[in-house]
Amino acid sequence: MSYGEQIALRGHADIEGVAAAASVEVRSSGDPLFLERLRRGDAAAFEQLVAERSGEVYALLYRLTSEPEEARDLTQETFLRAFQAIGRFRGEADLKTWIYRIAINQARNRWRWWRRRRRDVTVSLDSPVGEQEQPLIAHLQNAETVNPEEAALAREREGQLREALNGLRRAYREAVILRDIEGFTYEEIAATLQISIGTVKSRLSRGRLELRRKLEGSF
């Protein structure tokens, strides 16, 4: 097993737990000295990168695939590819954007693989987007809610949202996740997906419109 494989596989047996910390801001990855260590193949720096970013990468891939095992495998593959390519990273984009681009490409490749084998893969994400730049997860649950009836209603709504999102085209789903779940700017989405800002806005608009149509009367 190569060093890159050891890093990518180490400590991810329970990676779903790590994903809970995905929203924590990472301080080191934007440090020029840290980036230089990565480019030189510094093992400790890459281990730190995996530790800091694996949770959010897993969360992204789980939203794209809705399969924990698939997301885990793709997370490992993402960091293997990152380890192999980090020497060519020149910092034109943010490191997070660069890693997300690798992750999304891995998910796309897996999707194409299943398509070639005529497998019907359901793709969904945990939280969709609302009409006014607000994630619809706001309608699902409140962290302080303890009422069993409200909790049951939240689960029902979540199921409706997932069903609606399953019907979105992959391109729309990617844009929605990056903008309304991950909080990326239009510029960051354009860099990640390698499309124009105009295309980003178009995909978001169409994705939101489709969601509203599918969810009409549900909320």
XYZ file of C-alpha atoms in Angstrom:
219
model
C 0.000 0.000 0.000
C 1.366 3.435 -0.930
C 1.807 6.283 1.531
C -1.098 8.133 -0.089
C -3.376 5.151 0.427
C -2.334 4.880 4.069
C -3.230 8.517 4.669
C -6.535 8.350 2.831
C -7.644 5.187 4.596
C -6.346 5.934 8.088
C -8.965 6.830 10.637
C -11.975 6.825 8.305
C -13.739 3.724 9.564
C -16.213 6.018 11.274
C -15.948 9.016 8.958
C -19.638 9.871 9.324
C -18.792 11.141 12.795
C -16.111 13.385 11.381
C -18.636 14.933 8.995
C -20.411 16.545 11.917
C -17.465 18.932 12.173
C -17.518 19.845 8.489
C -18.619 23.396 9.164
C -15.563 24.226 11.271
C -13.332 26.786 9.580
C -9.920 25.405 8.681
C -7.098 27.794 9.418
C -3.980 26.096 8.066
C -4.955 25.260 4.476
C -4.683 28.875 3.342
C -1.234 29.348 4.874
C 1.429 29.749 2.133
C 3.951 27.813 4.213
C 1.471 24.986 4.689
C 0.751 24.902 0.952
C 4.450 24.761 0.209
C 4.832 21.814 2.582
C 2.029 20.048 0.738
C 3.673 20.640 -2.631
C 6.938 19.220 -1.327
C 5.136 16.044 -0.323
C 5.401 16.645 3.412
C 3.660 13.647 4.998
C 2.629 15.463 8.183
C 1.113 18.337 6.186
C -0.946 15.994 4.063
C -2.140 14.081 7.110
C -3.233 17.398 8.581
C -5.073 18.272 5.357
C -6.941 14.959 5.442
C -7.815 15.399 9.118
C -9.131 18.918 8.537
C -10.972 18.408 5.268
C -12.177 14.800 5.260
C -15.368 15.580 7.177
C -16.609 18.255 4.821
C -15.582 16.276 1.726
C -17.468 13.252 3.038
C -20.517 15.438 3.761
C -20.449 16.825 0.220
C -20.165 13.382 -1.346
C -22.885 11.950 0.869
C -25.233 14.704 -0.276
C -24.367 13.920 -3.876
C -24.766 10.148 -3.575
C -27.006 9.551 -0.507
C -24.978 6.365 0.083
C -22.697 6.316 3.164
C -20.458 3.554 1.834
C -20.220 5.188 -1.576
C -19.400 8.548 -0.011
C -16.723 6.946 2.151
C -15.082 5.278 -0.849
C -15.209 8.470 -2.880
C -13.728 10.464 -0.001
C -10.770 8.115 0.121
C -10.388 8.312 -3.655
C -10.561 12.105 -3.533
C -7.623 12.336 -1.140
C -5.643 9.759 -3.088
C -6.057 11.903 -6.202
C -5.230 15.041 -4.234
C -2.072 13.427 -2.884
C -1.011 12.484 -6.408
C -1.722 15.946 -7.843
C -0.812 18.309 -4.997
C 2.628 18.989 -6.465
C 0.914 20.643 -9.449
C -1.360 22.827 -7.314
C -0.325 26.421 -7.939
C -2.856 28.240 -5.807
C -4.878 29.827 -8.623
C -7.976 28.617 -6.772
C -8.586 28.187 -3.059
C -7.385 24.827 -1.753
C -10.908 23.937 -0.632
C -12.247 24.728 -4.106
C -9.535 22.551 -5.642
C -10.333 19.595 -3.382
C -14.073 19.973 -3.958
C -13.450 19.929 -7.710
C -11.644 16.606 -7.335
C -14.453 15.236 -5.151
C -17.185 16.258 -7.586
C -15.258 14.790 -10.496
C -14.938 11.513 -8.602
C -18.691 11.493 -7.990
C -19.347 12.220 -11.661
C -17.028 9.429 -12.748
C -18.779 6.975 -10.447
C -22.173 8.139 -11.755
C -21.051 7.571 -15.344
C -19.718 4.128 -14.370
C -23.127 3.119 -13.032
C -24.869 4.604 -16.053
C -22.768 2.486 -18.390
C -23.903 -0.568 -16.479
C -27.539 0.532 -16.653
C -27.826 0.810 -12.919
C -30.458 3.237 -11.692
C -28.639 5.148 -8.964
C -30.633 7.455 -6.760
C -28.818 10.693 -6.034
C -29.979 13.033 -3.333
C -28.798 15.400 -0.650
C -29.859 16.144 2.867
C -30.991 19.703 2.425
C -32.390 21.566 -0.565
C -32.601 25.244 -1.322
C -35.483 27.615 -0.909
C -36.740 30.333 -3.205
C -35.019 33.247 -1.469
C -31.396 32.053 -1.102
C -32.355 30.190 2.096
C -31.828 26.448 2.563
C -35.088 24.592 2.971
C -33.550 22.769 5.892
C -34.759 25.755 7.870
C -38.264 24.333 7.405
C -37.309 20.881 8.587
C -36.283 21.078 12.173
C -35.181 23.272 15.021
C -32.201 22.196 17.099
C -34.197 22.947 20.249
C -37.259 20.992 19.162
C -38.007 18.074 21.472
C -41.712 17.559 20.711
C -42.116 14.049 19.239
C -44.896 15.214 16.915
C -42.755 18.020 15.564
C -39.833 15.651 15.148
C -42.031 13.226 13.192
C -43.269 16.059 10.993
C -39.676 17.162 10.365
C -38.762 13.625 9.248
C -41.749 13.542 6.910
C -40.771 16.859 5.362
C -37.184 15.717 4.999
C -38.400 12.675 3.099
C -40.440 14.879 0.780
C -37.451 17.088 0.143
C -35.194 14.144 -0.622
C -37.743 12.717 -3.014
C -37.980 16.049 -4.825
C -34.226 16.400 -4.988
C -33.858 12.909 -6.399
C -35.580 14.195 -9.513
C -33.178 17.070 -10.118
C -30.622 16.845 -12.875
C -27.103 16.241 -11.608
C -25.876 19.636 -12.830
C -28.614 21.451 -10.923
C -28.033 19.383 -7.798
C -24.315 20.187 -7.774
C -24.945 23.913 -8.047
C -27.613 23.849 -5.339
C -25.387 21.937 -2.934
C -22.416 24.215 -3.407
C -24.414 27.430 -3.122
C -27.064 26.707 -0.531
C -25.550 23.918 1.521
C -21.830 24.639 1.322
C -22.239 28.420 1.129
C -19.961 28.911 -1.873
C -20.033 32.203 -3.737
C -20.935 32.235 -7.426
C -17.258 32.719 -8.228
C -16.240 29.727 -6.115
C -18.903 27.531 -7.711
C -17.763 28.588 -11.169
C -14.165 27.692 -10.273
C -15.156 24.373 -8.723
C -17.398 23.229 -11.574
C -15.279 24.987 -14.216
C -18.230 26.813 -15.722
C -19.092 30.492 -16.145
C -20.820 32.522 -13.440
C -23.737 32.967 -15.825
C -24.091 29.189 -16.096
C -23.936 28.890 -12.304
C -26.804 31.345 -11.923
C -28.802 29.631 -14.649
C -28.429 26.195 -13.063
C -29.374 27.525 -9.647
C -32.425 29.290 -11.023
C -33.634 26.226 -12.892
C -32.866 23.896 -9.999
C -34.813 26.063 -7.568
C -37.727 26.340 -9.952
C -37.892 22.566 -10.311
C -37.759 22.136 -6.544
C -40.595 24.581 -6.005
C -42.713 22.726 -8.543
C -42.002 19.359 -6.979
C -42.624 20.637 -3.445
C -45.771 22.626 -4.240
C -48.321 21.986 -1.524
C -45.879 20.044 0.657
C -45.080 22.898 3.039
